[in-house]
Structure formats: structure tokens, C-alpha cells
PDB file of C-alpha atoms and ligand atoms in Angstrom:
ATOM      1  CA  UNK A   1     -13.213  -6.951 -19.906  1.00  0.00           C
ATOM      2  CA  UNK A   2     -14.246  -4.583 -22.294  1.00  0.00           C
ATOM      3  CA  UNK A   3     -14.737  -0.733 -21.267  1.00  0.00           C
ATOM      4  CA  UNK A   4     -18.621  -0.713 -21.294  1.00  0.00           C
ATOM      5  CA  UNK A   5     -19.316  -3.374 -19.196  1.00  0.00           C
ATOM      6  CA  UNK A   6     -17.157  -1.896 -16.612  1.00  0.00           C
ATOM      7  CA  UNK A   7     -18.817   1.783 -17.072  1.00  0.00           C
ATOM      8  CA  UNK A   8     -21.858   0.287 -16.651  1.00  0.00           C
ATOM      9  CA  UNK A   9     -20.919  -1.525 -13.428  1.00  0.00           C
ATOM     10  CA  UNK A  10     -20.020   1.508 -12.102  1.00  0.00           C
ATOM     11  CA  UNK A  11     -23.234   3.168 -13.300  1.00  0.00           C
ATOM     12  CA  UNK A  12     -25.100   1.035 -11.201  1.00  0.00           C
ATOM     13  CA  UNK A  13     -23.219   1.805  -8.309  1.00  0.00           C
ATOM     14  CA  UNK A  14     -24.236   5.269  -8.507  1.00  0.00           C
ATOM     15  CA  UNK A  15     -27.854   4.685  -9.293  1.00  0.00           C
ATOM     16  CA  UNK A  16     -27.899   2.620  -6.084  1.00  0.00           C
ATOM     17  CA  UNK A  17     -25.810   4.566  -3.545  1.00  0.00           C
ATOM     18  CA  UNK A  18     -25.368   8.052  -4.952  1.00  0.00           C
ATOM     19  CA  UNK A  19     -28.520   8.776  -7.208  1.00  0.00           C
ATOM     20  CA  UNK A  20     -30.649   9.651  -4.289  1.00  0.00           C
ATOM     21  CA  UNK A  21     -28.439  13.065  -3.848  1.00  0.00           C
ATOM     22  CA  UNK A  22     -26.490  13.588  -6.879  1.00  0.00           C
ATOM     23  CA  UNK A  23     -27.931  13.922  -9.987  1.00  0.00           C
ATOM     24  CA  UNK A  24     -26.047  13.421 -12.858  1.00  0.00           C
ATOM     25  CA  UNK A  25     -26.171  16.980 -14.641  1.00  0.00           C
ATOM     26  CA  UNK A  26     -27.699  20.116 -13.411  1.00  0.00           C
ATOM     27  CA  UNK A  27     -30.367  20.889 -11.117  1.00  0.00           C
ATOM     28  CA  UNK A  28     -28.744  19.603  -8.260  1.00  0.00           C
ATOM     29  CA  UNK A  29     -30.855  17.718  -5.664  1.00  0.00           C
ATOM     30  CA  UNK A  30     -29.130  17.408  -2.517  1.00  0.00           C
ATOM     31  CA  UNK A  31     -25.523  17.680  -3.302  1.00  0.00           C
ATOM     32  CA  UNK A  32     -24.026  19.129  -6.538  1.00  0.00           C
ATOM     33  CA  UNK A  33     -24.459  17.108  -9.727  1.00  0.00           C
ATOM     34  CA  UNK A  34     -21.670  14.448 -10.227  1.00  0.00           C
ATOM     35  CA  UNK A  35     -20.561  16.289 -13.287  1.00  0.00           C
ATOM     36  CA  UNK A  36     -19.495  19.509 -11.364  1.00  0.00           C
ATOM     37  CA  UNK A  37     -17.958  17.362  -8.972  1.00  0.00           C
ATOM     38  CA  UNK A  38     -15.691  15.474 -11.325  1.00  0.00           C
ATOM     39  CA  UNK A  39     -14.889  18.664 -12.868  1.00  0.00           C
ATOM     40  CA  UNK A  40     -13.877  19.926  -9.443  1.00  0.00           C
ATOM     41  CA  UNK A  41     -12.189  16.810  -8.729  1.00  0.00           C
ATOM     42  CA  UNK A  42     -10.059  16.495 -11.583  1.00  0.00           C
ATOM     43  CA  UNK A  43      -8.853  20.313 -11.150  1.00  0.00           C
ATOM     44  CA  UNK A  44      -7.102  19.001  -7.853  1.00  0.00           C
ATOM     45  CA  UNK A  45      -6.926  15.492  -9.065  1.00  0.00           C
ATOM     46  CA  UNK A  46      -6.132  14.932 -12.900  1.00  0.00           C
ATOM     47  CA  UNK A  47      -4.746  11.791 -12.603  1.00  0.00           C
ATOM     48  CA  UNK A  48      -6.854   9.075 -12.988  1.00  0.00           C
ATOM     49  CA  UNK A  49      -5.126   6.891 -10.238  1.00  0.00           C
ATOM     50  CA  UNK A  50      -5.103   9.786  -7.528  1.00  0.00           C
ATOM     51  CA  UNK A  51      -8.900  11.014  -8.509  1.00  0.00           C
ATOM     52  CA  UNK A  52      -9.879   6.981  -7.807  1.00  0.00           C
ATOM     53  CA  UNK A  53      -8.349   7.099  -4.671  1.00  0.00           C
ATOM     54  CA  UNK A  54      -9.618  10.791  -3.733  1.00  0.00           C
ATOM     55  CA  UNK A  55     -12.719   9.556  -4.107  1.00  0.00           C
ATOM     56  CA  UNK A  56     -12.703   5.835  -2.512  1.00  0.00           C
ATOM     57  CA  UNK A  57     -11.372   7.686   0.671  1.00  0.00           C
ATOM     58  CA  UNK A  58     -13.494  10.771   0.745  1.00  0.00           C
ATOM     59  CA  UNK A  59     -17.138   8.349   0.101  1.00  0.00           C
ATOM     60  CA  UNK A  60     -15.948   6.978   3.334  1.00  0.00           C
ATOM     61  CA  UNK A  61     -14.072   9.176   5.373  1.00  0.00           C
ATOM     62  CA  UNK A  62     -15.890  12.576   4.121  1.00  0.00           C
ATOM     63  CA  UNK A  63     -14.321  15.789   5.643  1.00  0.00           C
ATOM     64  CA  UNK A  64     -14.401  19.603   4.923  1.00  0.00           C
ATOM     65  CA  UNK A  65     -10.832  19.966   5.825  1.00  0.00           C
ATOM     66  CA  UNK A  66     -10.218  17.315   2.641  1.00  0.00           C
ATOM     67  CA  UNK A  67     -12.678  17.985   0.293  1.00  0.00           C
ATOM     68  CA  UNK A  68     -12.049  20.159  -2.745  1.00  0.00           C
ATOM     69  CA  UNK A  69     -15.383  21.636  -3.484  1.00  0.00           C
ATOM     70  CA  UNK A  70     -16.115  25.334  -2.885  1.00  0.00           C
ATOM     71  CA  UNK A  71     -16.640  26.258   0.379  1.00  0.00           C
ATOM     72  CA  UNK A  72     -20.528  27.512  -0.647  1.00  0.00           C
ATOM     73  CA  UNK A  73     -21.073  23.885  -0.994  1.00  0.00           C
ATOM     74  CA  UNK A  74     -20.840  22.564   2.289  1.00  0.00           C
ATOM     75  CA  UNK A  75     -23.081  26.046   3.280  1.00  0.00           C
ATOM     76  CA  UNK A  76     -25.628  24.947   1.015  1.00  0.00           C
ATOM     77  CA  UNK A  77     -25.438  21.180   1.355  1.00  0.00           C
ATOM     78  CA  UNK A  78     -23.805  20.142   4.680  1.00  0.00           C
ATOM     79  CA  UNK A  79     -21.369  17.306   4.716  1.00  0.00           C
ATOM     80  CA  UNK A  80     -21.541  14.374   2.591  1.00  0.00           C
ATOM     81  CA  UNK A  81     -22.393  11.234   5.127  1.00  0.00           C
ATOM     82  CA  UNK A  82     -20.097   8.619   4.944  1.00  0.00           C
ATOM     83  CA  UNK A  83     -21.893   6.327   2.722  1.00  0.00           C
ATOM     84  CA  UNK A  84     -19.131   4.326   1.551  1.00  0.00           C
ATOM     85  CA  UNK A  85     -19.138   2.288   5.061  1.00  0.00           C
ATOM     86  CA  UNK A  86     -21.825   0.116   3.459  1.00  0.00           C
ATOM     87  CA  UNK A  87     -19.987  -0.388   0.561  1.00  0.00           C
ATOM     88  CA  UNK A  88     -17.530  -3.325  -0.882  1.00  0.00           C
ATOM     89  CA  UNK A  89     -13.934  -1.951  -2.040  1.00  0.00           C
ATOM     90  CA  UNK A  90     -15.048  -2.883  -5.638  1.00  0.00           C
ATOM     91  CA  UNK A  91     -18.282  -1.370  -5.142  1.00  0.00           C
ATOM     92  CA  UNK A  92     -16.378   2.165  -4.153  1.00  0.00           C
ATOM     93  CA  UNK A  93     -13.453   1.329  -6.913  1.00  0.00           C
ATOM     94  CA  UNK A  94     -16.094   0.982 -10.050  1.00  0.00           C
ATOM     95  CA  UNK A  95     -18.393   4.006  -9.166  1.00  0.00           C
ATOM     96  CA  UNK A  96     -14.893   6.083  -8.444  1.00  0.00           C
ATOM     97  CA  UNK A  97     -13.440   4.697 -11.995  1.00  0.00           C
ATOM     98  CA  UNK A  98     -17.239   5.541 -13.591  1.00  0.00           C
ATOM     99  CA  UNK A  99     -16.927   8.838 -12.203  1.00  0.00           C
ATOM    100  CA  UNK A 100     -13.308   9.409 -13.561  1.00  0.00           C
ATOM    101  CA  UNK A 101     -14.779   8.093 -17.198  1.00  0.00           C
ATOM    102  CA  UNK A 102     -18.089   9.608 -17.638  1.00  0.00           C
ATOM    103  CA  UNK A 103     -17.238  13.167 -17.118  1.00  0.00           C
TER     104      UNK A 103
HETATM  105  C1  HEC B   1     -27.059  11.579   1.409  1.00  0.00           C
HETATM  106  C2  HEC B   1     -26.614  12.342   0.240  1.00  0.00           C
HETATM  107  C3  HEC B   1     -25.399  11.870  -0.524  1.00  0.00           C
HETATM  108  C4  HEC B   1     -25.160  10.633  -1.062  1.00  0.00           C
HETATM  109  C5  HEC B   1     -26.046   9.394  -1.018  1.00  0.00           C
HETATM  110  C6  HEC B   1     -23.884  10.730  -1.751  1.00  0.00           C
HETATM  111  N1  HEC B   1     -23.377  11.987  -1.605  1.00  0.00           N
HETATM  112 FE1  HEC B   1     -21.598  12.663  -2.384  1.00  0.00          FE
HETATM  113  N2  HEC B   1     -21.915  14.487  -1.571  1.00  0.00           N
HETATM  114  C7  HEC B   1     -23.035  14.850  -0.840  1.00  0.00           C
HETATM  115  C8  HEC B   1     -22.912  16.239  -0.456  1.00  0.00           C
HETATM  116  C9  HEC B   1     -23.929  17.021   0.354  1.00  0.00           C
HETATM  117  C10 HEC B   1     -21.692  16.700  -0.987  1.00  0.00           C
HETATM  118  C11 HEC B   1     -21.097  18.134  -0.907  1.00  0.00           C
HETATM  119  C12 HEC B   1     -20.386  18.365   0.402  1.00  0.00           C
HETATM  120  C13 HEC B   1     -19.160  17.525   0.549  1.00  0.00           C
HETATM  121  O1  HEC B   1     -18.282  17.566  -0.336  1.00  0.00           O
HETATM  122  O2  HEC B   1     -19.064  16.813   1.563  1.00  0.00           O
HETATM  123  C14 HEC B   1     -21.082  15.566  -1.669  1.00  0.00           C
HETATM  124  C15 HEC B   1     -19.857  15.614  -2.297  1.00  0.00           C
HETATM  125  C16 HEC B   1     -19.276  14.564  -2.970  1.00  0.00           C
HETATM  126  C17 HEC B   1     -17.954  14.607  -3.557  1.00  0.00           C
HETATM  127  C18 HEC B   1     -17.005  15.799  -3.571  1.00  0.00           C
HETATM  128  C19 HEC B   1     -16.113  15.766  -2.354  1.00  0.00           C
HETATM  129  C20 HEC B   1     -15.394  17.068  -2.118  1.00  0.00           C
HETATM  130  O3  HEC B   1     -15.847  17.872  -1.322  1.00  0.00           O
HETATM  131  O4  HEC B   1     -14.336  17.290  -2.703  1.00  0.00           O
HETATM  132  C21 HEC B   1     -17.752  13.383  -4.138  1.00  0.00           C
HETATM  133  C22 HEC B   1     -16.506  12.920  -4.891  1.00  0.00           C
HETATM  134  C23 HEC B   1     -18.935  12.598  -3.905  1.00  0.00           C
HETATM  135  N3  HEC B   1     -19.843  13.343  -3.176  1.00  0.00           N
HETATM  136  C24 HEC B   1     -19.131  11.323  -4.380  1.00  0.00           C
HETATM  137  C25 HEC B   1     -20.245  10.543  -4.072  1.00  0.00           C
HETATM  138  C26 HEC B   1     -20.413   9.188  -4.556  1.00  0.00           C
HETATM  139  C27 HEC B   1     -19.477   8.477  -5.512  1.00  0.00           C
HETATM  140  C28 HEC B   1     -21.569   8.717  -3.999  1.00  0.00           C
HETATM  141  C29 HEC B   1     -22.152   7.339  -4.129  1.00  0.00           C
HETATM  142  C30 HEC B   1     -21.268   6.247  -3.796  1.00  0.00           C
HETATM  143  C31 HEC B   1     -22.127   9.786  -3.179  1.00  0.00           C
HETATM  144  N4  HEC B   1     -21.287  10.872  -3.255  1.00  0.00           N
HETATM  145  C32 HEC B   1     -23.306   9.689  -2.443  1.00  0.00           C
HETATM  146  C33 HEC B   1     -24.116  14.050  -0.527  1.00  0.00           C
HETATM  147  C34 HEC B   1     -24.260  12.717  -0.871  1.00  0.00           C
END
């Protein structure tokens, strides 16, 4: 399957399930923009493998005691719900893989 097709995939599994909070660059609107969180991600998590995984299990399971962003975050934001209970495995898998891509 070539690349873009799959980006886009995931790209459409954001717009539908993550859009509503995280925009995709700066100003944030109810959690930080995906971009700083990839960043942030990928500090703790370079590898794509582990990052895909960090982020099929956090969408899910979401936790302060896991989560790698900076503790203002959750001050400013709260706690991500877990919105990745209404979500497929390939849904979580193409938006985590997206996310690993894009940024
Ligand atoms: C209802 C709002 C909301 C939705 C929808 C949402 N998020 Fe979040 N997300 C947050 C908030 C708030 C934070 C910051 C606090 C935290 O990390 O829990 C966050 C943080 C994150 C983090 C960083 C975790 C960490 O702390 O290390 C990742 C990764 C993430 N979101 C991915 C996603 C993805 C992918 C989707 C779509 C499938 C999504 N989020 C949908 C609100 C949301």
C-alpha cells in the first residue's frame, strides 16, 4: 500500500476522534496541539514501534502517572478521557502511525 494512502487513513482518524481537542499546530484548543505532543512523545519514545504502542495504550488507558507531557499540562487541561474505548485496534494503530509520520 503506498505511504499516502495510509497517512491519509490515519488523518481521518484524527479528524474524527481527536480534532475536536487537538489541533494540529498551535493555538491549542483543549489539549496541546498534536505537533507538541509528538515532539514530546518522541523525546521519551523515538522509536517508531514503541511511540505506536505509547500511544495505542495511553488513547485508551490515559494516566498522569504514564504520560510524558509536562506536568503544566494536565494543570491546564485535565486528563485526556479514554477515547480509544470506542475505537477499532486499526483505527488506534493508523492515527498512532499518522502521528509518528506527520510530525
Ligand atoms: C476530549 C478531548 C480529547 C480528545 C478527543 C483527544 N485527546 Fe489526546 N489529550 C487530551 C488532553 C487534555 C491531553 C493532555 C493531558 C494528558 O496527557 O492526558 C491529551 C494528551 C494526549 C497525548 C499525550 C499523552 C501524554 O501525556 O504523554 C496523546 C499521545 C494524545 N492525547 C493523543 C490523542 C489521540 C491520538 C486522539 C484521537 C484518537 C486524542 N488524543 C483525542 C484531550 C483529548
Amino acid at each position: 500500500m503506498p505511504f499516502f494512502v495510509f497517512g491519509a487513513e490515519g488523518f481521518e482518524v484524527y479528524k474524527r476522534y481527536c480534532s475536536s481537542c487537538h489541533s494540529l499546530y498551535p493555538p491549542p484548543l483543549k489539549a496541546p496541539p498534536m505537533s507538541m505532543v509528538a515532539y514530546r512523545v518522541k523525546l521519551f519514545y523515538p522509536k517508531r514501534e514503541e511511540f505506536v504502542r505509547f500511544v495505542k495504550d495511553y488513547i485508551t488507558k490515559p494516566s498522569p502517572d504514564k504520560g510524558v507531557c509536562m506536568p503544566m499540562t494536565y494543570m491546564v487541561f485535565g486528563v485526556m478521557p479514554p477515547v480509544g474505548r470506542s475505537m477499532s485496534e486499526k483505527e488506534k494503530e493508523r492515527v498512532a502511525e499518522w502521528l509518528f509520520e506527520t510530525f
